[in-house]
mmCIF file of C-alpha atoms in Angstrom:
data_model
loop_
_atom_site.group_PDB
_atom_site.id
_atom_site.type_symbol
_atom_site.label_atom_id
_atom_site.label_comp_id
_atom_site.label_asym_id
_atom_site.label_seq_id
_atom_site.Cartn_x
_atom_site.Cartn_y
_atom_site.Cartn_z
ATOM 1 C CA UNK A 36 99.146 96.382 84.247
ATOM 2 C CA UNK A 37 98.969 96.132 80.560
ATOM 3 C CA UNK A 38 103.256 96.342 79.269
ATOM 4 C CA UNK A 39 101.977 96.398 75.872
ATOM 5 C CA UNK A 40 98.804 98.032 74.685
ATOM 6 C CA UNK A 41 97.139 98.705 70.933
ATOM 7 C CA UNK A 42 94.844 101.573 71.833
ATOM 8 C CA UNK A 43 93.081 101.180 68.499
ATOM 9 C CA UNK A 44 90.767 98.106 68.139
ATOM 10 C CA UNK A 45 90.162 98.842 64.720
ATOM 11 C CA UNK A 46 91.099 100.549 61.476
ATOM 12 C CA UNK A 47 89.730 101.031 58.230
ATOM 13 C CA UNK A 48 92.070 101.980 55.203
ATOM 14 C CA UNK A 49 91.258 102.201 51.411
ATOM 15 C CA UNK A 50 93.376 99.946 49.163
ATOM 16 C CA UNK A 51 96.754 101.496 47.885
ATOM 17 C CA UNK A 52 97.183 103.613 50.780
ATOM 18 C CA UNK A 53 99.139 103.613 53.342
ATOM 19 C CA UNK A 54 98.201 101.522 56.524
ATOM 20 C CA UNK A 55 99.594 102.496 60.029
ATOM 21 C CA UNK A 56 99.300 100.405 63.380
ATOM 22 C CA UNK A 57 99.964 101.697 66.287
ATOM 23 C CA UNK A 58 101.718 99.979 69.705
ATOM 24 C CA UNK A 59 102.477 101.343 73.056
ATOM 25 C CA UNK A 60 104.834 99.507 76.081
ATOM 26 C CA UNK A 61 105.843 100.769 79.491
ATOM 27 C CA UNK A 62 108.671 98.358 79.987
ATOM 28 C CA UNK A 63 112.428 99.485 79.418
ATOM 29 C CA UNK A 64 113.901 96.195 79.046
ATOM 30 C CA UNK A 65 111.920 94.700 76.319
ATOM 31 C CA UNK A 66 114.402 94.248 73.822
ATOM 32 C CA UNK A 67 112.747 92.553 70.637
ATOM 33 C CA UNK A 68 109.104 93.654 69.638
ATOM 34 C CA UNK A 69 107.628 91.661 67.153
ATOM 35 C CA UNK A 70 104.273 91.937 64.632
ATOM 36 C CA UNK A 71 101.948 88.907 64.089
ATOM 37 C CA UNK A 72 99.397 88.632 61.855
ATOM 38 C CA UNK A 73 95.994 86.593 62.303
ATOM 39 C CA UNK A 74 93.635 85.438 59.658
ATOM 40 C CA UNK A 75 90.106 84.240 60.890
ATOM 41 C CA UNK A 76 90.069 80.588 62.183
ATOM 42 C CA UNK A 77 93.826 80.841 61.935
ATOM 43 C CA UNK A 78 96.683 81.065 64.427
ATOM 44 C CA UNK A 79 98.760 84.063 64.384
ATOM 45 C CA UNK A 80 101.984 83.868 62.074
ATOM 46 C CA UNK A 81 104.867 86.020 62.128
ATOM 47 C CA UNK A 82 105.265 89.279 60.318
ATOM 48 C CA UNK A 83 107.941 91.178 61.345
ATOM 49 C CA UNK A 84 110.099 92.551 64.315
ATOM 50 C CA UNK A 85 112.537 94.856 65.537
ATOM 51 C CA UNK A 86 115.567 94.957 68.196
ATOM 52 C CA UNK A 87 115.476 97.446 70.417
ATOM 53 C CA UNK A 88 118.920 98.959 69.228
ATOM 54 C CA UNK A 89 117.480 99.615 66.015
ATOM 55 C CA UNK A 90 114.998 102.389 64.995
ATOM 56 C CA UNK A 91 114.151 101.128 61.562
ATOM 57 C CA UNK A 92 113.242 97.561 60.359
ATOM 58 C CA UNK A 93 112.018 97.079 56.833
ATOM 59 C CA UNK A 94 110.680 93.836 54.656
ATOM 60 C CA UNK A 95 108.823 94.477 51.235
ATOM 61 C CA UNK A 96 105.701 96.729 51.892
ATOM 62 C CA UNK A 97 105.956 96.374 55.763
ATOM 63 C CA UNK A 98 108.313 98.219 58.031
ATOM 64 C CA UNK A 99 108.291 98.878 61.564
ATOM 65 C CA UNK A 100 109.590 101.966 63.573
ATOM 66 C CA UNK A 101 110.688 102.133 66.743
ATOM 67 C CA UNK A 102 110.643 105.461 69.398
ATOM 68 C CA UNK A 103 112.228 104.258 72.487
ATOM 69 C CA UNK A 104 111.908 107.326 73.953
ATOM 70 C CA UNK A 105 108.449 107.595 73.817
ATOM 71 C CA UNK A 106 108.108 104.153 73.903
ATOM 72 C CA UNK A 107 106.148 103.393 70.645
ATOM 73 C CA UNK A 108 106.308 101.579 67.848
ATOM 74 C CA UNK A 109 104.470 101.736 64.968
ATOM 75 C CA UNK A 110 103.565 98.901 61.229
ATOM 76 C CA UNK A 111 103.272 100.509 58.221
ATOM 77 C CA UNK A 112 101.800 98.641 55.576
ATOM 78 C CA UNK A 113 102.833 100.538 51.994
ATOM 79 C CA UNK A 114 100.381 100.053 49.498
ATOM 80 C CA UNK A 115 97.419 98.328 51.966
ATOM 81 C CA UNK A 116 96.297 94.959 49.904
ATOM 82 C CA UNK A 117 93.154 93.328 50.696
ATOM 83 C CA UNK A 118 94.670 90.460 51.672
ATOM 84 C CA UNK A 119 96.087 92.751 54.349
ATOM 85 C CA UNK A 120 93.023 92.357 56.184
ATOM 86 C CA UNK A 121 93.186 90.694 59.474
ATOM 87 C CA UNK A 122 93.836 91.352 63.108
ATOM 88 C CA UNK A 123 97.520 92.832 64.030
ATOM 89 C CA UNK A 124 99.036 91.697 67.429
ATOM 90 C CA UNK A 125 102.086 93.556 68.909
ATOM 91 C CA UNK A 126 104.189 91.727 71.210
ATOM 92 C CA UNK A 127 107.507 92.037 73.340
ATOM 93 C CA UNK A 128 110.244 90.319 75.095
ATOM 94 C CA UNK A 129 112.814 90.957 77.444
ATOM 95 C CA UNK A 130 116.511 89.069 77.573
ATOM 96 C CA UNK A 131 115.999 85.941 78.200
ATOM 97 C CA UNK A 132 112.806 85.465 78.944
ATOM 98 C CA UNK A 133 111.154 83.689 76.554
ATOM 99 C CA UNK A 134 107.818 84.883 76.863
ATOM 100 C CA UNK A 135 106.170 86.881 74.962
ATOM 101 C CA UNK A 136 104.217 90.305 75.953
ATOM 102 C CA UNK A 137 101.083 90.580 73.617
ATOM 103 C CA UNK A 138 99.380 93.704 72.815
ATOM 104 C CA UNK A 139 95.266 93.369 72.570
ATOM 105 C CA UNK A 140 95.304 93.550 68.744
ATOM 106 C CA UNK A 141 93.717 95.699 66.314
ATOM 107 C CA UNK A 142 91.572 94.658 63.645
ATOM 108 C CA UNK A 143 92.847 95.978 59.992
ATOM 109 C CA UNK A 144 90.344 96.201 57.406
ATOM 110 C CA UNK A 145 91.210 97.246 53.667
ATOM 111 C CA UNK A 146 88.250 98.748 52.056
ATOM 112 C CA UNK A 147 88.670 97.998 48.265
ATOM 113 C CA UNK B 216 108.015 70.381 59.135
ATOM 114 C CA UNK B 217 104.113 70.189 59.707
ATOM 115 C CA UNK B 218 104.173 73.130 61.818
ATOM 116 C CA UNK B 219 102.527 73.139 65.393
ATOM 117 C CA UNK B 220 99.355 70.776 65.370
ATOM 118 C CA UNK B 221 96.217 70.979 67.291
ATOM 119 C CA UNK B 222 93.196 68.662 67.681
ATOM 120 C CA UNK B 223 90.494 69.273 67.886
ATOM 121 C CA UNK B 224 89.850 71.975 65.492
ATOM 122 C CA UNK B 225 85.932 72.310 66.973
ATOM 123 C CA UNK B 226 84.915 71.021 69.945
ATOM 124 C CA UNK B 227 81.176 71.875 71.599
ATOM 125 C CA UNK B 228 80.392 70.581 74.720
ATOM 126 C CA UNK B 229 78.041 70.514 77.772
ATOM 127 C CA UNK B 230 78.653 72.155 81.102
ATOM 128 C CA UNK B 231 80.180 70.250 83.639
ATOM 129 C CA UNK B 232 81.872 67.571 80.766
ATOM 130 C CA UNK B 233 85.895 67.016 80.540
ATOM 131 C CA UNK B 234 87.219 68.697 77.549
ATOM 132 C CA UNK B 235 90.625 67.782 76.823
ATOM 133 C CA UNK B 236 92.932 69.854 73.816
ATOM 134 C CA UNK B 237 95.840 68.275 72.316
ATOM 135 C CA UNK B 238 98.751 70.002 71.148
ATOM 136 C CA UNK B 239 101.879 68.600 68.992
ATOM 137 C CA UNK B 240 104.731 71.094 68.982
ATOM 138 C CA UNK B 241 107.288 71.607 66.039
ATOM 139 C CA UNK B 242 110.141 69.078 66.611
ATOM 140 C CA UNK B 243 112.962 70.276 68.508
ATOM 141 C CA UNK B 244 111.331 73.262 69.826
ATOM 142 C CA UNK B 245 111.554 73.615 73.638
ATOM 143 C CA UNK B 246 109.359 75.908 74.478
ATOM 144 C CA UNK B 247 105.361 75.256 74.201
ATOM 145 C CA UNK B 248 102.772 77.913 74.811
ATOM 146 C CA UNK B 249 99.043 77.792 75.834
ATOM 147 C CA UNK B 250 97.215 80.397 74.783
ATOM 148 C CA UNK B 251 93.570 81.265 75.438
ATOM 149 C CA UNK B 252 91.834 84.157 72.788
ATOM 150 C CA UNK B 253 88.274 86.040 73.739
ATOM 151 C CA UNK B 254 87.219 88.997 71.941
ATOM 152 C CA UNK B 255 87.030 90.445 75.705
ATOM 153 C CA UNK B 256 90.841 89.667 76.911
ATOM 154 C CA UNK B 257 92.494 89.491 73.646
ATOM 155 C CA UNK B 258 95.426 87.125 73.518
ATOM 156 C CA UNK B 259 95.724 85.816 77.056
ATOM 157 C CA UNK B 260 98.985 83.287 77.994
ATOM 158 C CA UNK B 261 97.719 80.537 80.399
ATOM 159 C CA UNK B 262 100.797 78.425 81.101
ATOM 160 C CA UNK B 263 104.281 77.625 79.397
ATOM 161 C CA UNK B 264 106.586 74.739 79.191
ATOM 162 C CA UNK B 265 110.531 74.675 78.919
ATOM 163 C CA UNK B 266 111.554 70.958 78.415
ATOM 164 C CA UNK B 267 108.360 69.121 79.298
ATOM 165 C CA UNK B 268 108.568 71.184 82.542
ATOM 166 C CA UNK B 269 105.680 73.853 83.691
ATOM 167 C CA UNK B 270 107.354 76.866 84.175
ATOM 168 C CA UNK B 271 104.518 79.587 84.502
ATOM 169 C CA UNK B 272 101.221 78.718 85.170
ATOM 170 C CA UNK B 273 100.300 82.107 86.486
ATOM 171 C CA UNK B 274 97.753 82.695 83.705
ATOM 172 C CA UNK B 275 95.614 79.577 84.381
ATOM 173 C CA UNK B 276 92.263 80.995 85.373
ATOM 174 C CA UNK B 277 91.526 78.721 87.714
ATOM 175 C CA UNK B 278 91.594 74.603 89.069
ATOM 176 C CA UNK B 279 89.581 73.714 87.141
ATOM 177 C CA UNK B 280 92.552 73.819 84.280
ATOM 178 C CA UNK B 281 95.377 71.616 84.104
ATOM 179 C CA UNK B 282 98.439 71.160 81.465
ATOM 180 C CA UNK B 283 100.586 68.487 80.992
ATOM 181 C CA UNK B 284 103.533 68.155 78.623
ATOM 182 C CA UNK B 285 104.577 64.210 78.979
ATOM 183 C CA UNK B 286 107.221 64.137 76.447
ATOM 184 C CA UNK B 287 108.729 66.646 74.018
ATOM 185 C CA UNK B 288 106.518 65.839 70.962
ATOM 186 C CA UNK B 289 102.986 65.980 73.030
ATOM 187 C CA UNK B 290 101.182 68.761 75.478
ATOM 188 C CA UNK B 291 97.491 68.420 76.773
ATOM 189 C CA UNK B 292 95.133 71.286 78.263
ATOM 190 C CA UNK B 293 92.031 70.017 80.664
ATOM 191 C CA UNK B 294 89.197 71.641 81.546
ATOM 192 C CA UNK B 295 87.150 69.973 84.193
ATOM 193 C CA UNK B 296 84.526 70.432 84.687
ATOM 194 C CA UNK B 297 83.727 72.891 81.634
ATOM 195 C CA UNK B 298 81.967 76.199 81.768
ATOM 196 C CA UNK B 299 80.332 78.555 79.503
ATOM 197 C CA UNK B 300 82.882 81.076 80.303
ATOM 198 C CA UNK B 301 85.321 78.965 78.894
ATOM 199 C CA UNK B 302 84.000 79.527 75.536
ATOM 200 C CA UNK B 303 87.165 80.885 73.077
ATOM 201 C CA UNK B 304 90.163 79.974 70.934
ATOM 202 C CA UNK B 305 92.774 78.246 72.353
ATOM 203 C CA UNK B 306 96.041 78.158 70.926
ATOM 204 C CA UNK B 307 99.217 76.375 71.088
ATOM 205 C CA UNK B 308 102.511 77.840 70.216
ATOM 206 C CA UNK B 309 106.549 76.560 70.103
ATOM 207 C CA UNK B 310 109.504 78.258 69.988
ATOM 208 C CA UNK B 311 113.114 77.446 70.000
ATOM 209 C CA UNK B 312 115.273 78.507 72.862
ATOM 210 C CA UNK B 313 117.873 79.886 70.557
ATOM 211 C CA UNK B 314 117.326 83.596 69.482
ATOM 212 C CA UNK B 315 117.356 83.906 65.492
ATOM 213 C CA UNK B 316 117.263 87.915 64.279
ATOM 214 C CA UNK B 317 113.546 87.588 64.872
ATOM 215 C CA UNK B 318 113.928 87.758 68.491
ATOM 216 C CA UNK B 319 112.006 84.869 70.010
ATOM 217 C CA UNK B 320 109.830 83.845 67.565
ATOM 218 C CA UNK B 321 106.465 81.565 68.234
ATOM 219 C CA UNK B 322 104.910 79.287 66.103
ATOM 220 C CA UNK B 323 101.254 78.990 66.431
ATOM 221 C CA UNK B 324 98.700 76.030 65.577
ATOM 222 C CA UNK B 325 95.491 76.887 64.253
ATOM 223 C CA UNK B 326 93.818 76.749 67.337
ATOM 224 C CA UNK B 327 90.767 74.970 69.048
ATOM 225 C CA UNK B 328 87.679 76.530 69.071
ATOM 226 C CA UNK B 329 85.578 75.368 72.482
ATOM 227 C CA UNK B 330 82.005 76.346 72.662
ATOM 228 C CA UNK B 331 80.597 75.156 76.039
ATOM 229 C CA UNK B 332 76.725 75.281 76.304
#
């Protein structure tokens, strides 16, 4: 059973516009949600996260929104830049369990 | 700190051969994770260690896979014998037990791309 789902394998966005990446989860015990970014031939790197006690976290061009009632979170990138082209993974953790449960990833393509 | 170090970066081997992947975690990190990434299954957790002790190996696909962590600064993932379906990118990641405002962030190495022919 996939506890973290990213239903869009890929997303194409025009440079300068907003990119919205979505993630759904099933486990209500998750208390931290993290977004990772991955370029080809590199390991994933941390991008932004949100605690379950918040509904929004912002860091520069990146904002993550959490809707606990819908068990849904989204990552907004505004404005999108060519360097944002990468695979984005959503991950979640529960309590003191140090594992991260990962989504399948969404490939974001920023068109010039 | 140099970050998580993995070697080799690329490995090409023939079916039936033994393959050993290596990882050096970030100094001071208590947790070490081995992942496999494939197009079909995304990022899969294979096994993770806490203070050099394996905690959960339920993701290890078969007995052909084994992992060790003889000390806090070194871990290996071994496949013996290797098969073509083992071809994937294998990542090692480490983290601290101390939660930060980011949550339990994991730091990844660059990965080892394994090709079994």
